[in-house]
CSV table of C-alpha atoms in Angstrom, one decimal:
chain,number,residue,atom,x,y,z
A,1063,MET,CA,-3.6,-18.2,8.1
A,1064,SER,CA,-0.7,-19.8,9.7
A,1065,ARG,CA,2.7,-18.3,9.9
A,1066,ALA,CA,3.9,-21.1,7.6
A,1067,ARG,CA,2.0,-19.4,4.7
A,1068,THR,CA,4.0,-16.1,5.9
A,1069,GLN,CA,7.0,-18.0,5.1
A,1070,ILE,CA,5.8,-19.6,1.7
A,1071,ARG,CA,5.3,-15.7,0.9
A,1072,PHE,CA,8.9,-15.2,1.4
A,1073,LEU,CA,10.0,-18.0,-0.7
A,1074,ALA,CA,7.8,-17.0,-3.4
A,1075,GLY,CA,9.2,-13.3,-3.3
A,1076,ALA,CA,13.0,-14.7,-3.2
A,1077,LEU,CA,12.1,-16.7,-6.4
A,1078,ALA,CA,10.3,-13.9,-8.4
A,1079,ALA,CA,13.3,-11.7,-7.1
A,1080,SER,CA,15.8,-14.3,-8.8
A,1081,LEU,CA,13.7,-14.3,-12.0
A,1082,ALA,CA,13.5,-10.5,-12.0
A,1083,ALA,CA,17.2,-10.0,-11.9
A,1084,ALA,CA,17.7,-12.9,-14.6
A,1085,CYS,CA,15.6,-10.8,-17.1
A,1086,LEU,CA,17.5,-7.6,-16.2
A,1087,GLN,CA,14.2,-5.8,-15.0
A,1088,PRO,CA,15.2,-3.8,-11.8
A,1089,ALA,CA,12.4,-4.0,-9.3
A,1090,GLN,CA,10.5,-0.8,-8.9
A,1091,ALA,CA,10.4,-1.0,-5.2
A,1092,GLU,CA,14.0,-0.3,-5.3
A,1093,SER,CA,13.8,3.0,-7.4
A,1094,GLY,CA,10.3,4.3,-7.3
A,1095,VAL,CA,8.7,6.5,-9.6
A,1096,SER,CA,8.3,10.6,-8.8
A,1097,ALA,CA,4.8,11.0,-9.5
A,1098,PRO,CA,3.8,14.7,-9.9
A,1099,ALA,CA,2.0,16.6,-7.2
A,1100,SER,CA,-1.8,16.7,-7.7
A,1101,VAL,CA,-3.1,19.6,-9.4
A,1102,VAL,CA,-6.4,19.2,-7.7
A,1103,GLN,CA,-5.8,19.6,-3.9
A,1104,ALA,CA,-7.6,18.2,-1.1
A,1105,ASN,CA,-9.8,20.5,0.9
A,1106,GLU,CA,-10.7,18.6,4.0
A,1107,ALA,CA,-12.2,20.0,7.1
A,1108,LYS,CA,-10.1,20.1,10.5
A,1109,GLY,CA,-9.4,17.0,12.7
A,1110,LEU,CA,-8.1,13.6,11.9
A,1111,LYS,CA,-9.3,11.7,8.8
A,1112,SER,CA,-8.9,8.3,7.4
A,1113,ALA,CA,-7.9,7.0,4.2
A,1114,VAL,CA,-7.9,3.4,2.6
A,1115,PHE,CA,-5.6,2.0,0.2
A,1116,ALA,CA,-4.8,-1.5,-1.5
A,1117,GLY,CA,-1.6,-2.2,-3.2
A,1118,GLY,CA,-0.4,-5.6,-2.8
A,1119,CYS,CA,0.9,-7.1,0.9
A,1120,PHE,CA,0.1,-4.7,3.4
A,1121,TRP,CA,3.1,-5.3,5.3
A,1122,GLY,CA,4.8,-2.9,2.8
A,1123,MET,CA,2.2,-0.5,2.6
A,1124,GLU,CA,2.0,-0.4,6.3
A,1125,ALA,CA,5.7,0.3,6.3
A,1126,VAL,CA,5.8,3.3,4.0
A,1127,PHE,CA,3.0,5.2,5.4
A,1128,SER,CA,4.1,5.0,8.8
A,1129,HIS,CA,6.7,6.7,8.1
A,1130,VAL,CA,4.9,9.7,6.7
A,1131,LYS,CA,4.4,13.1,8.8
A,1132,GLY,CA,1.1,13.7,9.9
A,1133,VAL,CA,0.2,10.0,10.0
A,1134,SER,CA,-0.8,8.7,13.4
A,1135,SER,CA,-2.0,5.3,12.8
A,1136,VAL,CA,-1.9,2.5,9.7
A,1137,VAL,CA,-3.7,-0.6,10.4
A,1138,SER,CA,-3.1,-3.5,8.0
A,1139,GLY,CA,-6.5,-5.0,6.9
A,1140,TYR,CA,-8.7,-6.1,4.1
A,1141,GLU,CA,-11.4,-4.6,2.2
A,1142,GLY,CA,-13.9,-5.1,-0.8
A,1143,GLY,CA,-15.4,-8.4,0.9
A,1144,LYS,CA,-17.6,-9.5,3.7
A,1145,ARG,CA,-17.0,-9.3,7.2
A,1146,SER,CA,-17.1,-13.0,7.3
A,1147,ASP,CA,-14.3,-13.6,5.0
A,1148,ALA,CA,-12.0,-11.0,6.4
A,1149,HIS,CA,-9.4,-13.8,7.6
A,1150,TYR,CA,-6.2,-14.2,6.3
A,1151,GLU,CA,-6.4,-17.9,5.4
A,1152,ILE,CA,-9.6,-17.1,3.7
A,1153,VAL,CA,-8.4,-14.1,2.0
A,1154,SER,CA,-5.2,-15.6,0.6
A,1155,SER,CA,-7.0,-18.3,-1.0
A,1156,GLY,CA,-8.3,-15.6,-3.4
A,1157,THR,CA,-11.8,-16.6,-3.8
A,1158,THR,CA,-13.2,-13.5,-1.8
A,1159,ALA,CA,-13.7,-9.9,-2.8
A,1160,HIS,CA,-11.1,-8.7,-0.2
A,1161,ALA,CA,-7.9,-6.8,-1.1
A,1162,GLU,CA,-5.2,-6.8,1.4
A,1163,ALA,CA,-5.2,-2.8,2.3
A,1164,VAL,CA,-4.2,-0.4,4.7
A,1165,ARG,CA,-6.2,2.1,6.8
A,1166,ILE,CA,-4.3,5.4,7.4
A,1167,THR,CA,-4.9,7.9,10.3
A,1168,TYR,CA,-4.0,11.4,9.2
A,1169,ASP,CA,-4.0,14.8,10.3
A,1170,PRO,CA,-4.8,16.9,6.9
A,1171,ALA,CA,-3.3,20.0,8.2
A,1172,VAL,CA,0.0,18.1,8.1
A,1173,VAL,CA,-0.4,15.6,5.1
A,1174,ARG,CA,-3.1,16.0,2.8
A,1175,TYR,CA,-5.0,13.2,0.9
A,1176,ASP,CA,-4.0,14.1,-2.3
A,1177,GLN,CA,0.0,14.0,-0.9
A,1178,LEU,CA,-0.9,10.5,0.5
A,1179,LEU,CA,-1.9,9.7,-3.3
A,1180,GLN,CA,1.3,10.9,-4.6
A,1181,VAL,CA,3.1,8.7,-2.1
A,1182,PHE,CA,1.2,5.6,-2.8
A,1183,PHE,CA,1.6,5.7,-6.7
A,1184,SER,CA,5.3,7.0,-6.4
A,1185,VAL,CA,6.7,4.4,-3.7
A,1186,ALA,CA,4.2,2.1,-2.3
A,1187,SER,CA,3.2,0.1,-5.2
A,1188,ASP,CA,3.4,-0.2,-9.0
A,1189,PRO,CA,0.1,0.6,-10.3
A,1190,THR,CA,0.6,-1.0,-13.7
A,1191,GLN,CA,0.3,-4.6,-12.3
A,1192,LEU,CA,-3.0,-6.2,-12.6
A,1193,ASN,CA,-3.9,-8.3,-9.6
A,1194,ARG,CA,-0.7,-9.1,-8.3
A,1195,GLN,CA,2.3,-7.1,-6.8
A,1196,TYR,CA,5.6,-8.3,-7.3
A,1197,PRO,CA,6.0,-11.6,-6.1
A,1198,ASP,CA,2.3,-11.8,-4.9
A,1199,THR,CA,-0.4,-12.7,-7.3
A,1200,GLY,CA,-4.3,-12.9,-7.0
A,1201,THR,CA,-7.3,-10.4,-7.0
A,1202,GLN,CA,-6.0,-10.0,-3.1
A,1203,TYR,CA,-3.2,-8.1,-4.2
A,1204,ARG,CA,-4.9,-5.8,-6.5
A,1205,ASN,CA,-4.1,-1.9,-7.0
A,1206,ALA,CA,-7.0,0.2,-5.4
A,1207,ILE,CA,-8.1,3.5,-3.8
A,1208,VAL,CA,-11.1,3.5,-1.4
A,1209,PRO,CA,-12.6,6.9,-0.8
A,1210,LEU,CA,-14.1,7.7,2.3
A,1211,SER,CA,-15.7,10.9,1.7
A,1212,PRO,CA,-17.0,12.6,-1.7
A,1213,GLU,CA,-14.0,15.2,-1.4
A,1214,GLN,CA,-11.4,11.7,-1.3
A,1215,ALA,CA,-13.4,10.7,-4.4
A,1216,ARG,CA,-13.0,14.1,-6.0
A,1217,VAL,CA,-9.3,14.3,-5.7
A,1218,ALA,CA,-8.8,10.4,-6.4
A,1219,THR,CA,-10.4,10.8,-9.4
A,1220,ALA,CA,-8.8,13.8,-10.7
A,1221,TYR,CA,-5.2,12.4,-9.7
A,1222,LEU,CA,-5.6,9.3,-11.4
A,1223,ALA,CA,-7.0,10.7,-14.9
A,1224,GLN,CA,-3.9,13.3,-14.3
A,1225,LEU,CA,-1.6,10.4,-14.1
A,1226,LYS,CA,-2.9,8.4,-17.0
A,1227,LYS,CA,-2.2,11.3,-19.0
A,1228,ALA,CA,1.2,11.7,-17.8
A,1229,GLY,CA,2.8,8.7,-19.0
A,1230,LEU,CA,5.1,8.1,-16.7
A,1231,TRP,CA,4.9,4.1,-16.7
A,1232,LYS,CA,5.4,2.3,-19.7
A,1233,ARG,CA,2.4,0.1,-19.1
A,1234,PRO,CA,-1.3,1.3,-18.6
A,1235,ILE,CA,-2.3,2.1,-14.8
A,1236,VAL,CA,-4.8,-0.5,-13.7
A,1237,THR,CA,-5.4,1.2,-10.5
A,1238,ALA,CA,-9.2,1.1,-9.7
A,1239,VAL,CA,-11.3,3.5,-7.3
A,1240,GLU,CA,-13.4,0.9,-5.4
A,1241,PRO,CA,-16.5,2.1,-3.5
A,1242,ASN,CA,-16.1,1.9,0.7
A,1243,ARG,CA,-17.6,-1.6,1.5
A,1244,GLY,CA,-15.9,-1.6,5.0
A,1245,PHE,CA,-12.4,-2.1,6.2
A,1246,PHE,CA,-11.4,-4.9,8.5
A,1247,ALA,CA,-8.4,-5.2,10.6
A,1248,ALA,CA,-6.1,-7.9,9.9
A,1249,GLU,CA,-4.7,-10.5,12.6
A,1250,ASP,CA,-2.7,-9.0,15.4
A,1251,TYR,CA,0.5,-10.6,14.2
A,1252,HIS,CA,0.1,-8.5,10.9
A,1253,GLN,CA,0.1,-5.3,12.6
A,1254,ASP,CA,3.5,-3.4,12.8
A,1255,PHE,CA,5.0,-6.4,11.0
A,1256,ALA,CA,8.0,-4.4,9.3
A,1257,LEU,CA,8.8,-2.5,12.7
A,1258,LYS,CA,8.9,-6.3,14.2
A,1259,ASN,CA,10.4,-8.2,12.1
A,1260,PRO,CA,13.1,-5.9,10.4
A,1261,ASP,CA,15.0,-8.9,9.4
A,1262,HIS,CA,12.2,-10.9,7.5
A,1263,GLY,CA,13.6,-11.9,4.5
A,1264,TYR,CA,10.4,-10.6,2.4
A,1265,ILE,CA,10.7,-7.3,4.6
A,1266,ARG,CA,14.1,-6.8,3.5
A,1267,MET,CA,13.8,-8.0,0.0
A,1268,TRP,CA,10.5,-6.0,-1.2
A,1269,ASP,CA,9.8,-3.0,1.6
A,1270,VAL,CA,13.0,-1.7,2.9
A,1271,PRO,CA,13.7,-0.5,-0.4
A,1272,LYS,CA,10.3,1.1,-0.5
A,1273,VAL,CA,10.9,3.1,2.6
A,1274,ALA,CA,14.3,4.3,1.3
A,1275,ALA,CA,12.6,5.2,-1.7
A,1276,LEU,CA,10.1,7.3,0.6
A,1277,LYS,CA,12.7,9.0,2.3
A,1278,ARG,CA,14.7,10.0,-0.7
A,1279,THR,CA,11.8,11.2,-2.9
A,1280,PHE,CA,9.8,12.6,-0.2
A,1281,PRO,CA,12.1,14.1,2.2
A,1282,GLY,CA,9.4,17.0,3.3
A,1283,LEU,CA,7.1,14.2,4.7
A,1284,TRP,CA,9.6,11.7,5.6
A,1285,LYS,CA,9.9,11.0,9.8
A,1286,PRO,CA,12.1,8.5,11.1
A,1287,ASP,CA,9.9,6.8,13.7
A,1288,PHE,CA,7.5,4.1,12.8
A,1289,THR,CA,4.1,4.9,13.7
A,1290,ARG,CA,2.6,2.1,15.4
A,1291,GLY,CA,-1.1,0.8,14.1
């Protein structure tokens, strides 16, 4: 992808924001939803683990999870499609099976997988938006959990069922649990994007509020330093 498309993303975000304001619908990104703790807790062996989540633009997903204690790396990338299609210009066309996603490296002794799921549903994305996330539309912005182990699959499936019964959102949850077809890191200029571009219009409009919601909603998991990918 060219940097020009990055600017297009910002302009689309600004337009969507103005439309939302006109409809008197406050963006969820500004307030978040306090999802309950998972009844089924993860029980993973000692040592660093990885998790993959897709939830709209990876800039915001990366920004949120980079401020979670126990997370040592967050990489923006693509999941769901072929390696040959894992390029921003192609993924942005919406013609691949890829979704923008993040791969999180974490220490389960500090933050459990089910707690990462709680953060994901509470402040990182809106699980009721089908093939879109706020200003961004297309299957590449779908909401998905990609378990990387049987234990993650067990916990993710149970938590998704728990949230669907809780009725926290006015619309149905559309988040899917997808098989692991491989994760492919995005281009270098996408990595640590919020850290490197704090005044970028898209970041300020859509992602800074998510990070603020993380700090407010999960003070016990919050860390001020940004974890570089």
